[in-house]
Coordinates of C-alpha atoms and ligand atoms in Angstrom, one line a residue:
M1 CA 50.1 22.8 202.4
S2 CA 48.7 26.0 200.9
A3 CA 45.7 27.8 202.5
T4 CA 43.6 26.8 199.5
A5 CA 44.5 23.1 199.8
E6 CA 43.9 23.2 203.5
K7 CA 40.4 24.7 203.0
M8 CA 39.6 22.3 200.1
R9 CA 40.6 19.3 202.1
H10 CA 37.7 20.1 204.3
G11 CA 35.2 21.6 201.8
G12 CA 35.9 19.7 198.5
F13 CA 37.0 21.2 195.2
D14 CA 36.4 25.0 195.1
V15 CA 37.3 26.7 191.9
D16 CA 37.0 30.1 193.4
L17 CA 39.6 29.3 196.0
I18 CA 41.8 27.9 193.2
R19 CA 41.4 31.0 191.1
A20 CA 42.5 33.1 194.0
D21 CA 45.9 31.4 193.8
F22 CA 46.5 32.5 190.2
P23 CA 47.5 36.2 190.2
V24 CA 47.5 36.5 186.4
L25 CA 43.8 35.6 186.1
H26 CA 42.7 38.7 187.9
Q27 CA 43.0 41.2 185.1
E28 CA 41.0 42.7 182.3
V29 CA 42.0 42.2 178.7
N30 CA 40.4 44.5 176.2
G31 CA 38.1 45.8 178.9
R32 CA 36.7 42.4 179.8
P33 CA 37.7 40.0 182.6
L34 CA 40.4 37.6 181.2
V35 CA 39.0 34.2 180.3
Y36 CA 42.1 32.0 179.8
L37 CA 41.3 28.9 177.7
D38 CA 44.8 28.2 176.4
S39 CA 46.1 25.9 179.2
G40 CA 46.9 23.2 176.6
A41 CA 49.6 25.5 175.2
T42 CA 50.8 26.5 178.7
A43 CA 49.1 26.6 182.1
Q44 CA 49.2 29.7 184.4
K45 CA 51.2 29.6 187.6
P46 CA 49.8 29.5 191.1
E47 CA 51.3 31.8 193.8
A48 CA 52.8 28.6 195.4
V49 CA 55.0 28.1 192.3
I50 CA 55.9 31.7 191.9
S51 CA 56.9 32.2 195.5
A52 CA 58.8 28.8 195.7
M53 CA 61.0 30.1 192.9
A54 CA 61.3 33.6 194.2
D55 CA 62.1 32.3 197.7
F56 CA 64.7 30.0 196.3
Y57 CA 66.4 32.8 194.4
R58 CA 66.1 35.1 197.4
H59 CA 67.5 32.7 200.0
D60 CA 69.1 29.5 198.7
Y61 CA 70.3 30.1 195.2
A62 CA 73.7 28.7 194.2
N63 CA 75.0 26.2 191.6
V64 CA 74.4 22.6 192.4
H65 CA 76.8 19.7 193.0
R66 CA 80.0 21.5 192.6
A67 CA 80.8 23.3 195.9
I68 CA 80.7 22.7 199.6
H69 CA 79.5 26.0 200.8
A70 CA 76.2 26.3 202.6
L71 CA 74.2 27.8 199.7
A72 CA 75.4 25.2 197.3
E73 CA 74.4 22.5 199.7
R74 CA 71.0 24.0 200.2
A75 CA 70.5 24.4 196.4
T76 CA 71.7 20.8 195.9
R77 CA 69.3 19.6 198.5
A78 CA 66.4 21.5 196.8
F79 CA 67.3 20.2 193.4
D80 CA 67.7 16.6 194.6
G81 CA 64.5 17.0 196.5
A82 CA 62.7 18.2 193.4
R83 CA 63.9 15.1 191.5
A84 CA 62.5 12.9 194.3
R85 CA 59.2 14.8 194.2
V86 CA 58.9 14.2 190.4
G87 CA 59.6 10.5 191.0
E88 CA 56.9 10.3 193.6
F89 CA 54.4 12.2 191.5
I90 CA 54.6 9.7 188.7
N91 CA 55.2 6.7 191.0
A92 CA 58.7 5.9 189.7
T93 CA 60.5 3.2 191.7
D94 CA 63.9 4.9 191.6
T95 CA 64.8 8.6 191.7
R96 CA 67.7 7.8 189.3
E97 CA 65.1 7.2 186.6
I98 CA 64.2 10.9 186.5
V99 CA 66.2 13.0 184.0
F100 CA 65.6 16.7 184.1
V101 CA 65.3 18.2 180.6
R102 CA 63.8 21.4 179.2
G103 CA 60.5 19.8 178.4
A104 CA 58.7 17.0 176.5
T105 CA 60.4 18.0 173.3
E106 CA 63.9 17.5 174.7
A107 CA 62.9 14.3 176.5
I108 CA 61.8 12.8 173.2
N109 CA 64.8 14.0 171.3
L110 CA 67.0 12.5 174.0
V111 CA 65.4 9.1 173.6
A112 CA 65.5 9.4 169.8
S113 CA 69.3 10.2 169.9
A114 CA 70.5 8.1 172.7
F115 CA 68.2 5.1 172.6
A116 CA 66.8 4.8 169.1
V117 CA 69.7 5.8 166.8
P118 CA 72.3 3.4 168.2
R119 CA 69.8 0.5 167.9
L120 CA 68.2 1.3 164.5
R121 CA 69.4 -0.4 161.3
P122 CA 68.1 0.2 157.8
G123 CA 64.6 -1.2 157.4
D124 CA 63.8 -1.0 161.1
E125 CA 60.7 0.7 162.2
I126 CA 59.5 3.3 164.7
L127 CA 55.7 3.2 165.3
V128 CA 53.8 6.4 166.0
T129 CA 50.1 7.2 165.8
E130 CA 48.3 9.7 163.5
L131 CA 47.5 11.8 166.6
E132 CA 51.0 12.9 167.4
H133 CA 52.3 16.4 168.2
H134 CA 55.3 17.3 165.9
A135 CA 57.5 16.8 169.0
N136 CA 56.7 13.1 168.8
I137 CA 57.1 12.9 165.0
V138 CA 60.1 15.0 163.9
P139 CA 62.7 13.5 166.4
W140 CA 61.9 10.0 165.0
Q141 CA 62.1 11.3 161.4
L142 CA 65.5 12.6 162.2
A143 CA 66.5 9.3 163.7
C144 CA 65.2 7.5 160.7
E145 CA 67.1 9.8 158.3
R146 CA 70.3 9.0 160.2
T147 CA 69.8 5.3 160.2
G148 CA 67.7 4.3 157.2
A149 CA 64.9 3.2 159.5
K150 CA 61.3 4.2 158.7
L151 CA 58.4 5.7 160.4
V152 CA 55.2 3.6 160.6
V153 CA 51.9 5.3 161.5
A154 CA 49.0 3.7 163.3
P155 CA 45.9 5.4 161.9
M156 CA 43.1 7.0 163.8
D157 CA 39.4 7.0 162.8
D158 CA 37.3 10.1 162.3
A159 CA 36.3 10.0 166.0
G160 CA 39.9 10.6 166.8
D161 CA 40.5 7.1 168.2
V162 CA 43.3 4.7 167.4
D163 CA 42.0 1.3 166.8
L164 CA 43.9 -1.2 169.0
D165 CA 43.8 -4.0 166.3
R166 CA 45.3 -1.7 163.7
F167 CA 47.9 -0.5 166.2
E168 CA 48.8 -4.1 167.0
A169 CA 48.9 -5.0 163.3
R170 CA 51.7 -2.4 162.8
L171 CA 53.8 -3.8 165.6
G172 CA 56.0 -5.9 163.3
P173 CA 59.3 -7.8 163.6
R174 CA 61.2 -4.7 162.7
T175 CA 59.5 -2.4 165.2
R176 CA 62.2 -1.1 167.5
L177 CA 60.1 1.4 169.5
A178 CA 56.5 2.7 169.7
A179 CA 56.1 6.5 170.5
I180 CA 52.6 7.4 171.5
S181 CA 50.8 10.5 172.9
H182 CA 49.0 9.8 176.2
V183 CA 46.6 12.6 175.4
S184 CA 46.3 14.4 172.0
N185 CA 46.8 18.1 172.2
A186 CA 44.7 18.7 169.1
L187 CA 41.6 16.5 169.9
G188 CA 41.9 15.6 173.6
T189 CA 41.8 11.9 172.9
V190 CA 43.0 9.9 175.8
N191 CA 44.7 7.0 174.2
P192 CA 44.3 3.5 175.7
V193 CA 48.0 3.6 176.5
K194 CA 48.1 0.9 179.1
A195 CA 46.6 -1.6 176.6
M196 CA 49.0 -0.3 173.9
C197 CA 52.0 -0.8 176.2
G198 CA 50.7 -4.3 176.9
L199 CA 50.5 -5.1 173.2
A200 CA 53.9 -3.7 172.5
R201 CA 55.4 -5.6 175.5
D202 CA 54.0 -8.9 174.2
K203 CA 56.1 -8.3 171.1
G204 CA 59.2 -7.0 172.9
V205 CA 58.8 -3.5 171.7
P206 CA 59.7 -0.7 174.1
V207 CA 57.2 2.2 174.4
L208 CA 57.7 6.0 174.9
L209 CA 54.7 7.9 176.1
D210 CA 54.4 11.6 175.4
G211 CA 52.7 12.8 178.5
A212 CA 52.8 16.5 177.8
Q213 CA 49.0 16.8 177.8
A214 CA 48.1 14.0 180.2
M215 CA 50.0 15.1 183.2
P216 CA 48.0 18.3 183.8
H217 CA 44.7 16.4 183.8
M218 CA 45.2 13.0 185.4
A219 CA 47.2 11.0 187.9
V220 CA 50.0 9.3 186.0
D221 CA 51.6 6.1 187.3
V222 CA 54.4 5.0 185.1
Q223 CA 54.6 1.6 186.6
D224 CA 50.9 0.9 186.2
L225 CA 51.0 2.2 182.6
G226 CA 53.8 -0.3 181.7
C227 CA 55.7 2.1 179.5
D228 CA 59.5 2.3 179.2
F229 CA 59.9 6.1 178.8
Y230 CA 57.5 8.9 179.8
A231 CA 58.1 12.5 178.7
F232 CA 56.5 15.7 180.0
S233 CA 56.9 19.5 180.4
G234 CA 56.6 21.4 183.6
H235 CA 55.0 24.5 182.1
K236 CA 51.8 22.7 181.1
L237 CA 51.6 21.3 184.6
Y238 CA 51.3 24.8 186.3
G239 CA 55.1 24.8 186.7
P240 CA 57.8 26.9 185.1
T241 CA 59.0 26.9 181.5
G242 CA 62.3 25.4 180.6
I243 CA 62.0 22.4 182.9
G244 CA 60.5 18.9 182.3
A245 CA 61.4 15.4 182.9
L246 CA 62.1 12.2 181.1
W247 CA 61.3 9.1 183.1
G248 CA 63.0 5.9 181.8
R249 CA 63.5 2.5 183.1
A250 CA 66.9 2.4 184.9
E251 CA 68.3 -0.5 182.9
L252 CA 67.5 1.2 179.6
L253 CA 68.9 4.6 180.7
E254 CA 72.0 2.8 182.0
A255 CA 72.6 1.2 178.6
M256 CA 72.2 4.5 176.7
P257 CA 75.2 6.7 175.7
P258 CA 75.1 10.4 176.9
Y259 CA 73.1 12.8 174.8
H260 CA 75.0 16.0 175.5
G261 CA 78.6 16.3 176.7
G262 CA 79.9 18.8 179.2
G263 CA 80.3 19.5 182.9
D264 CA 78.4 17.5 185.5
M265 CA 77.9 14.4 183.3
I266 CA 81.3 13.0 183.8
R267 CA 83.2 10.7 186.2
R268 CA 86.7 11.5 184.9
V269 CA 88.0 13.4 181.9
T270 CA 91.4 13.2 180.3
F271 CA 92.3 14.2 176.8
D272 CA 92.5 10.6 175.9
E273 CA 89.2 9.4 177.4
T274 CA 86.2 10.4 179.4
T275 CA 84.1 8.2 181.6
Y276 CA 80.6 9.2 182.4
A277 CA 78.6 9.8 185.6
D278 CA 75.9 7.4 186.6
I279 CA 72.2 8.0 185.6
P280 CA 70.5 10.4 185.7
Y281 CA 73.5 12.9 185.7
K282 CA 75.0 11.3 182.6
F283 CA 72.2 13.0 180.7
E284 CA 72.3 16.3 182.4
A285 CA 75.4 18.1 181.0
G286 CA 75.8 21.7 182.2
T287 CA 74.1 23.8 184.8
P288 CA 70.5 22.7 185.0
H289 CA 67.4 24.8 185.5
I290 CA 67.7 24.6 189.3
A291 CA 64.9 27.1 190.2
G292 CA 62.8 25.5 187.5
A293 CA 63.1 22.1 189.2
V294 CA 62.1 23.8 192.5
G295 CA 59.1 25.4 190.8
L296 CA 58.1 22.1 189.2
A297 CA 58.2 20.4 192.6
A298 CA 56.0 23.2 194.0
A299 CA 53.5 22.7 191.2
M300 CA 53.3 19.0 192.0
D301 CA 52.7 19.8 195.7
Y302 CA 50.0 22.2 194.7
L303 CA 48.2 19.7 192.4
D304 CA 48.6 16.9 194.9
A305 CA 47.0 19.0 197.6
I306 CA 44.0 19.6 195.3
G307 CA 44.1 15.9 194.4
M308 CA 44.6 14.7 190.8
D309 CA 41.3 12.9 190.9
A310 CA 39.5 16.2 191.7
V311 CA 41.5 17.8 188.9
W312 CA 40.3 15.2 186.5
D313 CA 36.7 15.4 187.6
H314 CA 36.7 19.2 187.3
G315 CA 38.1 18.8 183.7
V316 CA 35.3 16.3 182.8
A317 CA 32.6 18.6 184.2
L318 CA 34.0 21.5 182.2
L319 CA 34.3 19.4 179.1
D320 CA 30.8 18.0 179.3
Y321 CA 29.3 21.4 179.9
A322 CA 31.4 23.1 177.2
T323 CA 30.6 20.4 174.6
A324 CA 26.9 20.8 175.2
R325 CA 27.1 24.6 175.0
L326 CA 29.2 24.7 171.9
E327 CA 27.1 22.2 170.1
E328 CA 24.2 24.7 170.4
V329 CA 26.1 27.2 168.3
P330 CA 24.8 27.0 164.7
G331 CA 27.5 26.2 162.2
L332 CA 30.0 25.1 164.8
T333 CA 31.6 21.6 164.4
I334 CA 33.6 19.9 167.2
L335 CA 36.5 17.9 165.8
G336 CA 36.5 14.3 166.9
S337 CA 34.4 12.4 169.5
P338 CA 36.9 10.0 171.0
A339 CA 35.9 7.4 173.5
H340 CA 37.9 9.0 176.3
K341 CA 38.7 12.7 176.2
A342 CA 40.6 15.3 178.3
A343 CA 39.4 18.8 178.8
L344 CA 40.0 20.5 175.5
I345 CA 37.8 21.1 172.4
S346 CA 38.9 21.7 168.9
F347 CA 36.3 23.2 166.6
T348 CA 35.6 25.0 163.4
M349 CA 32.8 27.3 162.3
D350 CA 31.3 27.4 158.8
C351 CA 31.2 31.2 158.9
A352 CA 34.7 32.0 160.1
H353 CA 38.3 31.0 159.7
A354 CA 40.0 29.9 162.9
S355 CA 42.2 33.0 163.1
D356 CA 39.1 35.2 162.8
I357 CA 37.5 33.3 165.7
G358 CA 40.6 33.8 167.8
T359 CA 40.8 37.5 167.0
I360 CA 37.2 38.2 167.8
L361 CA 37.4 36.2 171.0
D362 CA 40.6 38.1 172.0
Q363 CA 38.7 41.3 171.7
K364 CA 36.3 40.0 174.3
G365 CA 39.2 39.0 176.6
I366 CA 39.0 35.3 175.8
A367 CA 42.3 33.5 175.1
I368 CA 42.0 30.4 172.9
R369 CA 44.5 28.9 170.4
V370 CA 44.1 28.8 166.7
G371 CA 46.1 27.0 164.0
H372 CA 47.5 23.6 163.4
H373 CA 48.5 23.0 167.0
C374 CA 51.8 21.4 165.9
A375 CA 49.8 18.4 164.7
M376 CA 49.6 18.9 160.9
P377 CA 49.2 15.2 160.0
L378 CA 46.2 15.0 162.4
L379 CA 44.6 18.1 160.8
D380 CA 45.4 16.7 157.3
H381 CA 43.3 13.6 158.3
F382 CA 40.3 15.9 158.6
G383 CA 41.3 18.0 155.5
L384 CA 41.8 21.1 157.7
G385 CA 44.6 23.6 157.9
A386 CA 43.6 25.1 161.3
T387 CA 41.1 24.8 164.1
A388 CA 40.1 26.9 167.1
R389 CA 41.0 25.2 170.4
A390 CA 39.7 25.9 173.9
S391 CA 41.6 24.0 176.5
F392 CA 40.7 24.0 180.1
G393 CA 42.6 24.1 183.3
V394 CA 42.0 23.7 187.0
Y395 CA 41.0 27.3 187.4
N396 CA 38.3 27.5 184.7
T397 CA 34.6 27.9 185.5
M398 CA 31.3 27.1 183.9
E399 CA 30.7 30.9 183.7
E400 CA 33.8 31.1 181.5
V401 CA 32.3 28.4 179.2
D402 CA 29.2 30.6 179.0
A403 CA 31.3 33.6 178.1
L404 CA 33.0 31.5 175.4
T405 CA 29.6 30.4 174.0
A406 CA 28.2 33.9 174.0
A407 CA 31.3 35.2 172.2
L408 CA 31.0 32.4 169.6
Y409 CA 27.4 33.5 168.9
K410 CA 28.8 37.0 168.4
V411 CA 31.3 35.6 165.9
R412 CA 28.4 34.1 164.0
D413 CA 26.4 37.4 164.2
L414 CA 29.4 39.3 162.8
L415 CA 30.5 36.9 160.1
A416 CA 27.6 34.7 159.0
G417 CA 26.2 35.8 155.7
Ligands
PLP1 N1 53.6 16.7 173.1 C1 52.4 17.2 173.1 C2 51.2 16.3 173.1 C3 52.2 18.6 173.3 O1 51.0 19.1 173.3 C4 53.3 19.4 173.3 C5 53.2 20.9 173.4 O2 52.2 21.5 173.1 C6 54.6 18.8 173.3 C7 54.7 17.4 173.1 C8 55.8 19.6 173.4 O3 56.0 20.2 174.6 P1 57.1 21.3 174.9 O4 56.9 22.3 173.8 O5 56.8 21.8 176.2 O6 58.4 20.6 174.8

């Protein structure tokens, strides 16, 4: 357990202790202390993750599975241990249900190619919601193009909520899969995914949940949610880039063909025929991101030591405070007001384009994201091409919200008529 976690176990959530664990935060940008409000794009890394990866490279690094020397055994143990850690973090029943991938995008593409395409016939349907990230739209469009199936969209209202009745109405006899974001990266909406999974299950429709934005904010229990696939990225979860996981029910994964071919995913190869390894290896062709898996496991240890409930509570406190402060700023409009929301705020200002807001904030050392957030259909709903988005992490403070608010007043002073 890290020193921070040990202290917090006795003293409760302490954001100053957490901040001390993130080396990158302790710098000035454009002459001001860095205020990092872009964790929705990618989260910063605690020392525990950085040193777990560095230690692994320094002491234990080798390729996994393919040798019997000591380093290979240690590396294999670390890699297998990381898989078990991921399973434990999301409460999977079986470690074989965890497939390491590059991130949520690859996880979704894997399911689209290896689960959906072989099952789809012309006229079949894939159901998504209007809230999806492009990573949970385009792979299904590709699958539809290959099979003659079509994409059906459950609409959201102006608050940014998907109405359950309208969702259920679109679960038809031809629906072969529902693919739903657990949390929207553009609005912060926490979808009622457990209820959605229940509705889909009643109609025999499997569900993939895109957990890229949910995992950093809340405890995720794939059994409790009742989904069939869950996809997420390590880098949004305070872990490294280039690693993530797909969780899938064992019986579904077992029935799926491989996604990529190559080393490590085979049982036996001849020029006439190849037989495949068992799950999850069947889906993991080639040398995996071994150190990434080690770093991801370290990130999960770090978050569990803080406690995911405390992480969620801190996000809610930041969100409530930031919402109240931003609402004070004249001419600023917060996009959406969903019933349940994670710690991010998308907004526009009547006096400034989103990119001007981002540029002025950067001059003050404040990092936010501007643009379409890879959710163009969602922005189309609101008739917008871009918003500014402040997204919060475990290390953000109320003082940083004050700095953001003050900078937005400055944007107004500079740009309003
Ligand atoms: N889904 C959502 C909701 C996201 O926010 C993102 C990234 O922003 C992704 C999927 C894709 O994640 P990655 O780029 O790590 O694969």
